[in-house]
Tab-separated table of C-alpha atoms and ligand atoms in Angstrom:
chain	number	residue	atom	x	y	z
A	1	MET	CA	51.499	-43.795	-47.134
A	2	GLU	CA	51.933	-44.829	-43.530
A	3	GLN	CA	54.464	-42.073	-43.216
A	4	GLN	CA	52.013	-39.555	-44.686
A	5	LEU	CA	49.302	-40.650	-42.278
A	6	LYS	CA	51.564	-40.288	-39.264
A	7	GLN	CA	52.514	-36.829	-40.398
A	8	LEU	CA	48.874	-35.809	-40.915
A	9	GLU	CA	48.073	-37.085	-37.455
A	10	GLN	CA	50.901	-35.033	-35.923
A	11	GLU	CA	49.800	-31.930	-37.823
A	12	ALA	CA	46.168	-32.339	-36.802
A	13	LEU	CA	47.060	-32.902	-33.146
A	14	ALA	CA	49.318	-29.852	-33.172
A	15	LYS	CA	46.591	-27.661	-34.647
A	16	ILE	CA	44.084	-28.997	-32.123
A	17	ALA	CA	46.482	-28.068	-29.357
A	18	ASP	CA	46.873	-24.589	-30.857
A	19	ALA	CA	43.165	-23.931	-31.435
A	20	ALA	CA	42.199	-20.996	-29.213
A	21	ASP	CA	38.444	-21.212	-29.536
A	22	LEU	CA	35.603	-23.457	-30.646
A	23	LYS	CA	35.516	-21.952	-34.108
A	24	ALA	CA	39.219	-22.631	-34.748
A	25	LEU	CA	38.677	-26.181	-33.494
A	26	ASN	CA	35.826	-26.721	-35.901
A	27	ASP	CA	38.029	-25.475	-38.743
A	28	VAL	CA	40.580	-28.171	-37.818
A	29	ARG	CA	37.842	-30.805	-37.779
A	30	VAL	CA	36.630	-29.826	-41.251
A	31	ALA	CA	40.179	-29.545	-42.627
A	32	TYR	CA	41.364	-32.999	-41.466
A	33	LEU	CA	38.273	-35.168	-41.100
A	34	GLY	CA	35.946	-33.522	-43.593
A	35	LYS	CA	34.908	-34.984	-46.949
A	36	LYS	CA	37.487	-32.891	-48.765
A	37	GLY	CA	40.214	-33.465	-46.196
A	38	PRO	CA	43.526	-35.322	-46.699
A	39	ILE	CA	42.495	-38.399	-44.708
A	40	THR	CA	39.483	-38.949	-46.955
A	41	ASP	CA	41.795	-38.469	-49.919
A	42	LEU	CA	44.082	-41.178	-48.593
A	43	LEU	CA	41.153	-43.515	-48.102
A	44	LYS	CA	40.138	-42.929	-51.714
A	45	GLY	CA	43.640	-43.992	-52.804
A	46	MET	CA	43.400	-47.322	-50.937
A	47	GLY	CA	42.177	-49.050	-54.071
A	48	LYS	CA	45.653	-48.859	-55.485
A	49	LEU	CA	47.191	-50.828	-52.624
A	50	SER	CA	47.922	-54.525	-52.639
A	51	ALA	CA	45.491	-56.949	-50.988
A	52	GLU	CA	47.671	-57.567	-47.909
A	53	GLU	CA	48.528	-53.901	-47.404
A	54	ARG	CA	44.889	-52.747	-47.588
A	55	PRO	CA	43.580	-54.039	-44.192
A	56	LYS	CA	46.716	-52.831	-42.467
A	57	MET	CA	46.343	-49.374	-43.924
A	58	GLY	CA	42.586	-49.402	-43.287
A	59	ALA	CA	43.221	-50.116	-39.604
A	60	LEU	CA	45.862	-47.391	-39.462
A	61	VAL	CA	43.559	-44.786	-41.050
A	62	ASN	CA	40.858	-45.677	-38.519
A	63	THR	CA	43.279	-45.340	-35.632
A	64	VAL	CA	44.400	-41.932	-36.877
A	65	ARG	CA	40.766	-40.818	-37.253
A	66	GLU	CA	39.941	-42.069	-33.804
A	67	ASN	CA	42.971	-40.387	-32.253
A	68	VAL	CA	42.219	-37.087	-33.953
A	69	THR	CA	38.507	-37.309	-33.053
A	70	ALA	CA	39.280	-38.137	-29.442
A	71	GLU	CA	41.705	-35.228	-29.195
A	72	LEU	CA	39.122	-32.918	-30.764
A	73	GLU	CA	36.503	-33.936	-28.240
A	74	LYS	CA	38.856	-33.433	-25.337
A	75	LYS	CA	39.750	-29.980	-26.581
A	76	VAL	CA	36.080	-29.105	-27.133
A	77	ALA	CA	35.410	-29.926	-23.496
A	78	VAL	CA	38.366	-27.821	-22.364
A	79	LEU	CA	37.346	-24.836	-24.501
A	80	GLU	CA	33.713	-25.032	-23.445
A	81	GLU	CA	34.651	-24.958	-19.812
A	82	ALA	CA	36.988	-22.038	-20.432
A	83	ALA	CA	34.151	-20.201	-22.202
A	84	ILE	CA	31.831	-20.713	-19.218
A	85	LEU	CA	34.508	-19.548	-16.788
A	86	ALA	CA	35.157	-16.464	-18.928
A	87	GLN	CA	31.439	-15.673	-18.992
A	88	LEU	CA	31.170	-16.087	-15.225
A	89	GLU	CA	34.157	-13.823	-14.806
A	90	ASN	CA	32.566	-11.186	-17.048
A	91	GLU	CA	29.253	-11.293	-15.290
A	92	SER	CA	30.601	-11.273	-11.792
A	93	ILE	CA	29.530	-8.371	-9.596
A	94	ASP	CA	31.964	-6.443	-7.509
A	95	VAL	CA	29.988	-6.072	-4.323
A	96	THR	CA	32.542	-3.647	-2.948
A	97	LEU	CA	31.794	-0.999	-5.629
A	98	PRO	CA	29.745	1.965	-4.357
A	99	GLY	CA	26.071	1.569	-5.432
A	100	ALA	CA	24.039	3.949	-7.606
A	101	LYS	CA	22.143	6.404	-5.413
A	102	VAL	CA	18.407	5.780	-5.300
A	103	ARG	CA	16.538	9.074	-5.142
A	104	ALA	CA	13.579	8.627	-2.866
A	105	GLY	CA	10.418	10.564	-3.630
A	106	ASN	CA	8.504	12.734	-1.229
A	107	ARG	CA	4.924	13.575	-0.745
A	108	HIS	CA	4.192	16.958	-2.301
A	109	LEU	CA	4.204	19.891	0.108
A	110	LEU	CA	0.564	20.677	-0.681
A	111	THR	CA	-0.480	17.098	-0.033
A	112	ARG	CA	1.179	17.255	3.329
A	113	VAL	CA	-0.423	20.567	4.283
A	114	ILE	CA	-3.823	19.153	3.350
A	115	GLU	CA	-3.168	15.966	5.323
A	116	GLU	CA	-2.152	18.010	8.338
A	117	ILE	CA	-5.439	19.919	8.165
A	118	GLU	CA	-7.367	16.678	7.633
A	119	ASP	CA	-5.709	15.202	10.722
A	120	LEU	CA	-6.827	18.102	12.862
A	121	PHE	CA	-10.435	17.850	11.718
A	122	LEU	CA	-10.566	14.054	11.894
A	123	GLY	CA	-9.476	14.469	15.512
A	124	MET	CA	-12.459	16.756	16.086
A	125	GLY	CA	-14.853	14.147	14.709
A	126	TYR	CA	-15.212	15.416	11.149
A	127	GLU	CA	-15.640	13.167	8.115
A	128	ILE	CA	-13.737	13.743	4.893
A	129	VAL	CA	-15.946	13.848	1.804
A	130	GLU	CA	-15.228	14.621	-1.822
A	131	GLY	CA	-17.232	15.910	-4.739
A	132	PRO	CA	-16.811	16.012	-8.516
A	133	GLU	CA	-14.414	18.439	-10.181
A	134	VAL	CA	-16.700	18.686	-13.190
A	135	GLU	CA	-19.748	20.141	-11.493
A	136	LYS	CA	-23.269	21.191	-12.327
A	137	ASP	CA	-23.968	24.913	-12.431
A	138	TYR	CA	-26.733	24.091	-9.967
A	139	TYR	CA	-24.401	22.861	-7.185
A	140	ASN	CA	-21.543	25.243	-7.920
A	141	PHE	CA	-23.751	28.346	-7.910
A	142	GLU	CA	-27.519	28.003	-7.564
A	143	ALA	CA	-27.576	25.744	-4.510
A	144	MET	CA	-25.016	28.088	-2.949
A	145	ASN	CA	-27.480	30.947	-3.183
A	146	LEU	CA	-25.999	32.304	-6.416
A	147	PRO	CA	-28.876	32.208	-8.909
A	148	LYS	CA	-28.239	32.758	-12.626
A	149	GLY	CA	-27.314	36.381	-13.277
A	150	HIS	CA	-26.206	36.997	-9.674
A	151	PRO	CA	-23.417	39.595	-9.784
A	152	ALA	CA	-21.289	37.645	-7.290
A	153	ARG	CA	-20.849	34.917	-9.936
A	154	ASP	CA	-18.348	37.296	-11.503
A	155	MET	CA	-16.109	36.932	-8.445
A	156	GLN	CA	-15.214	33.465	-9.713
A	157	ASP	CA	-14.424	33.417	-13.431
A	158	SER	CA	-15.430	29.978	-14.601
A	159	PHE	CA	-14.492	27.355	-17.149
A	160	TYR	CA	-17.852	26.272	-18.558
A	161	ILE	CA	-18.096	22.934	-20.342
A	162	SER	CA	-21.709	23.386	-21.376
A	163	GLU	CA	-24.526	25.720	-20.369
A	164	GLU	CA	-25.129	23.649	-17.212
A	165	THR	CA	-21.700	22.148	-16.433
A	166	LEU	CA	-18.403	23.702	-15.446
A	167	LEU	CA	-15.141	22.953	-13.662
A	168	ARG	CA	-16.059	23.780	-10.074
A	169	THR	CA	-14.777	27.182	-9.031
A	170	HIS	CA	-14.736	26.290	-5.330
A	171	THR	CA	-15.332	23.299	-3.053
A	172	SER	CA	-18.545	24.863	-1.711
A	173	PRO	CA	-20.775	22.727	-4.010
A	174	VAL	CA	-19.756	19.730	-1.861
A	175	GLN	CA	-21.707	21.436	0.953
A	176	ALA	CA	-24.936	21.175	-1.052
A	177	ARG	CA	-24.196	17.616	-2.186
A	178	THR	CA	-23.444	16.509	1.385
A	179	MET	CA	-26.617	18.107	2.731
A	180	GLU	CA	-28.671	16.321	0.072
A	181	ALA	CA	-27.018	13.018	0.948
A	182	LYS	CA	-27.474	13.436	4.714
A	183	LYS	CA	-31.176	14.283	4.335
A	184	GLY	CA	-31.630	16.622	7.270
A	185	GLU	CA	-29.159	14.866	9.619
A	186	PRO	CA	-26.405	16.813	11.449
A	187	ILE	CA	-23.182	17.228	9.491
A	188	ARG	CA	-19.511	17.680	10.300
A	189	VAL	CA	-17.343	17.383	7.192
A	190	ILE	CA	-14.345	18.787	5.422
A	191	CYS	CA	-14.029	18.516	1.653
A	192	PRO	CA	-10.564	18.899	0.132
A	193	GLY	CA	-10.139	19.110	-3.621
A	194	LYS	CA	-9.069	20.858	-6.781
A	195	VAL	CA	-10.869	23.938	-8.032
A	196	PHE	CA	-10.515	25.881	-11.260
A	197	ARG	CA	-10.803	29.523	-12.263
A	198	ARG	CA	-10.335	31.347	-15.510
A	199	ASP	CA	-7.509	33.448	-14.074
A	200	THR	CA	-4.204	34.323	-15.664
A	201	ASP	CA	-1.423	32.524	-13.795
A	202	ASP	CA	0.944	34.744	-11.831
A	203	ALA	CA	2.691	34.667	-8.455
A	204	THR	CA	-0.593	34.620	-6.539
A	205	HIS	CA	-3.054	33.186	-9.095
A	206	SER	CA	-3.312	29.747	-10.588
A	207	HIS	CA	-6.042	28.500	-12.924
A	208	GLN	CA	-6.097	25.371	-10.757
A	209	PHE	CA	-5.629	25.275	-7.008
A	210	MET	CA	-6.756	23.401	-3.900
A	211	GLN	CA	-9.403	24.275	-1.366
A	212	ILE	CA	-10.631	22.636	1.794
A	213	GLU	CA	-14.250	23.300	2.519
A	214	GLY	CA	-15.657	22.849	6.005
A	215	LEU	CA	-19.317	22.429	6.940
A	216	VAL	CA	-20.949	21.854	10.298
A	217	ILE	CA	-24.723	21.667	10.748
A	218	GLY	CA	-26.611	20.863	13.912
A	219	GLU	CA	-28.773	22.287	16.648
A	220	ASN	CA	-27.514	25.533	18.167
A	221	ILE	CA	-24.385	25.811	16.044
A	222	ARG	CA	-23.161	29.348	16.647
A	223	MET	CA	-20.594	31.840	15.458
A	224	SER	CA	-18.559	31.111	18.595
A	225	ASP	CA	-18.279	27.459	17.479
A	226	LEU	CA	-16.898	28.670	14.168
A	227	LYS	CA	-14.433	30.940	15.892
A	228	GLY	CA	-13.212	28.215	18.272
A	229	THR	CA	-12.769	25.793	15.389
A	230	LEU	CA	-10.788	28.227	13.269
A	231	ASP	CA	-8.707	29.226	16.261
A	232	ALA	CA	-7.691	25.557	16.620
A	233	LEU	CA	-6.837	25.478	12.910
A	234	ALA	CA	-4.673	28.608	13.144
A	235	LYS	CA	-2.811	27.259	16.160
A	236	LYS	CA	-2.231	23.881	14.542
A	237	MET	CA	-0.898	25.361	11.318
A	238	PHE	CA	0.961	28.422	12.566
A	239	GLY	CA	1.833	27.779	16.207
A	240	ALA	CA	0.189	27.702	19.641
A	241	GLU	CA	0.642	31.447	20.229
A	242	ARG	CA	-1.406	32.461	17.165
A	243	GLU	CA	-4.677	34.330	17.525
A	244	ILE	CA	-7.387	34.920	14.981
A	245	ARG	CA	-9.719	37.806	14.297
A	246	LEU	CA	-12.898	37.867	12.239
A	247	ARG	CA	-13.698	40.749	9.899
A	248	PRO	CA	-17.142	41.257	8.343
A	249	SER	CA	-17.271	40.241	4.696
A	250	PHE	CA	-19.704	38.976	2.084
A	251	PHE	CA	-20.331	35.562	0.593
A	252	PRO	CA	-23.732	34.720	-0.877
A	253	PHE	CA	-23.801	31.335	0.884
A	254	THR	CA	-23.195	32.624	4.423
A	255	GLU	CA	-24.887	35.221	6.614
A	256	PRO	CA	-23.140	36.751	8.406
A	257	SER	CA	-19.911	36.230	6.455
A	258	VAL	CA	-16.425	36.841	7.735
A	259	GLU	CA	-12.889	36.932	6.575
A	260	VAL	CA	-10.483	35.382	9.034
A	261	ASP	CA	-7.034	36.728	9.822
A	262	VAL	CA	-4.321	35.036	11.856
A	263	SER	CA	-1.743	36.981	13.842
A	264	CYS	CA	1.520	37.030	11.910
A	265	HIS	CA	3.712	34.024	12.701
A	266	LYS	CA	6.817	35.818	11.488
A	267	CYS	CA	6.694	39.005	13.566
A	268	SER	CA	4.091	37.922	16.161
A	269	GLY	CA	1.964	40.925	15.294
A	270	LYS	CA	4.627	43.657	15.315
A	271	GLY	CA	4.467	44.201	11.541
A	272	CYS	CA	6.759	42.788	8.848
A	273	ASN	CA	6.868	42.100	5.104
A	274	VAL	CA	4.824	38.870	5.422
A	275	CYS	CA	1.865	40.630	7.073
A	276	LYS	CA	2.415	43.857	5.099
A	277	GLN	CA	3.118	45.703	8.367
A	278	THR	CA	-0.394	45.000	9.697
A	279	GLY	CA	0.437	42.176	12.102
A	280	TRP	CA	-2.404	40.101	10.588
A	281	ILE	CA	-2.641	37.739	7.632
A	282	GLU	CA	-5.889	36.828	5.918
A	283	ILE	CA	-6.219	33.045	5.709
A	284	LEU	CA	-9.784	32.135	4.788
A	285	GLY	CA	-13.436	32.988	4.284
A	286	ALA	CA	-16.216	31.673	6.500
A	287	GLY	CA	-19.635	32.369	7.930
A	288	MET	CA	-22.933	31.013	9.193
A	289	VAL	CA	-24.673	28.930	6.523
A	290	HIS	CA	-27.301	31.069	4.773
A	291	PRO	CA	-30.883	29.898	5.481
A	292	ASN	CA	-31.523	29.736	1.706
A	293	VAL	CA	-28.667	27.231	1.330
A	294	LEU	CA	-30.076	25.088	4.135
A	295	GLU	CA	-33.613	25.205	2.776
A	296	MET	CA	-32.596	24.436	-0.823
A	297	ALA	CA	-30.863	21.267	0.403
A	298	GLY	CA	-33.880	20.210	2.455
A	299	TYR	CA	-32.776	21.388	5.921
A	300	ASP	CA	-35.185	23.230	8.213
A	301	SER	CA	-33.399	26.521	8.889
A	302	THR	CA	-35.650	27.264	11.849
A	303	LYS	CA	-34.436	24.150	13.695
A	304	LEU	CA	-30.849	23.715	12.530
A	305	SER	CA	-28.018	26.095	11.886
A	306	GLY	CA	-24.452	25.714	10.738
A	307	PHE	CA	-21.161	27.270	9.861
A	308	ALA	CA	-18.935	26.866	6.842
A	309	PHE	CA	-15.465	27.871	5.804
A	310	GLY	CA	-13.253	27.667	2.740
A	311	ILE	CA	-9.495	27.348	3.098
A	312	GLY	CA	-7.063	27.928	0.218
A	313	ALA	CA	-4.474	25.174	0.690
A	314	GLU	CA	-1.756	26.942	-1.318
A	315	ARG	CA	-2.206	30.111	0.695
A	316	ILE	CA	-1.670	28.231	3.957
A	317	ALA	CA	1.369	26.420	2.521
A	318	MET	CA	2.839	29.651	1.111
A	319	LEU	CA	2.495	31.471	4.420
A	320	LYS	CA	3.727	28.601	6.525
A	321	TYR	CA	6.757	27.745	4.405
A	322	GLY	CA	7.593	31.144	2.937
A	323	VAL	CA	6.818	30.164	-0.664
A	324	ASP	CA	6.603	33.335	-2.749
A	325	ASP	CA	5.031	32.028	-5.965
A	326	ILE	CA	1.997	29.737	-6.231
A	327	ARG	CA	3.328	28.381	-9.537
A	328	HIS	CA	6.088	26.536	-7.647
A	329	PHE	CA	3.454	24.039	-6.506
A	330	TYR	CA	2.598	23.081	-10.052
A	331	THR	CA	5.800	23.247	-12.087
A	332	ASN	CA	7.342	20.168	-10.449
A	333	ASP	CA	10.836	21.543	-10.194
A	334	THR	CA	12.605	19.064	-7.923
A	335	ARG	CA	14.894	21.847	-6.666
A	336	PHE	CA	11.776	23.360	-5.099
A	337	LEU	CA	10.063	20.146	-4.044
A	338	SER	CA	13.109	18.536	-2.453
A	339	GLN	CA	13.492	21.438	-0.018
A	340	PHE	CA	10.455	20.197	1.819
A	341	HIS	CA	11.724	16.759	2.648
A	342	GLN	CA	9.435	14.950	5.034
A	343	ALA	CA	11.847	15.039	7.934
A	344	GLU	CA	12.159	18.818	7.869
A	345	VAL	CA	8.480	19.566	8.148
B	401	DAH	N1	-16.090	29.413	-1.642
B	401	DAH	C1	-15.365	30.606	-1.248
B	401	DAH	C2	-14.352	30.955	-2.316
B	401	DAH	O1	-13.944	30.101	-3.037
B	401	DAH	C3	-14.693	30.401	0.073
B	401	DAH	C4	-15.658	30.287	1.173
B	401	DAH	C5	-16.041	31.414	1.881
B	401	DAH	C6	-16.200	29.075	1.512
B	401	DAH	C7	-16.937	31.344	2.897
B	401	DAH	C8	-17.129	29.002	2.556
B	401	DAH	C9	-17.473	30.152	3.242
B	401	DAH	O2	-17.670	27.847	2.922
B	401	DAH	O3	-18.368	30.060	4.257
B	401	DAH	O4	-13.947	32.069	-2.393
């Protein structure tokens, strides 16, 4: 029996030494020290031994158990440490590997054009105000001197939401709202924002686009003030050598009304494909605020006068950056957008 025990001990120690992982080690523990293991079996057979042999054998069995247990524990510690080291090794980061490229975003070209225009006007003492995109028929049309049934309403095909509400077709309603809010006080504002028209999208039409409305009201505001202001705008956006010219036009909310052309920045007026050989490019509509518009908003048109203008932001951006299709602004193709990286503009 002593012999058997010694042999079991050797076997167990050898298997412990061989065990490659914690699971294998546990299998050894169960096989040798478990209830069904050979050492337990030997203990069960102790009853058959003589009285003087029994304590000797008992002590021997205990020593073997202790030796095996101690060896197991040592090996557990070794394997656990190895497992931690392996995990650390696996999770280590090679700081010398090239990193994944982070693609930085850009502000949208339109946003930047609008901000550039805002900057110019802020510098001239204007405030920036905004109005709602879902607008009342009253502000969009009536307060702009376009009563119900006025034929000029057809110039701006509208998305109506109800009889009295629509998606604003221009930023001009912000003129009326600002005048109401300022209650007869002088005004100098620009109003950027989205506008909507029931147009079929093509290279030059979009059912949604951006306008920047301008409104100045005060004593003795004259057409020459309008011209000087728009001249500054043209020079800021298209270069210091640009000139503007005003052509008579019609808008119900201004009298007189003008369309404003800028001398072509591509050919400097000689004639090219951008200006359709005319040397001039139309950039916006403007005029002196119609007395009806002033009166409807509570301004005394005999004491105060004003000018207004409406800029199409996409049109300015298209001309300035040679964009040939308005839809590029809205389809979010990064091949288009990334061409106008901040640093280049
Ligand atoms: N609201 C006009 C449009 O969308 C543009 C415009 C023209 C605005 C003349 C004005 C203006 O303020 O005076 O077509």
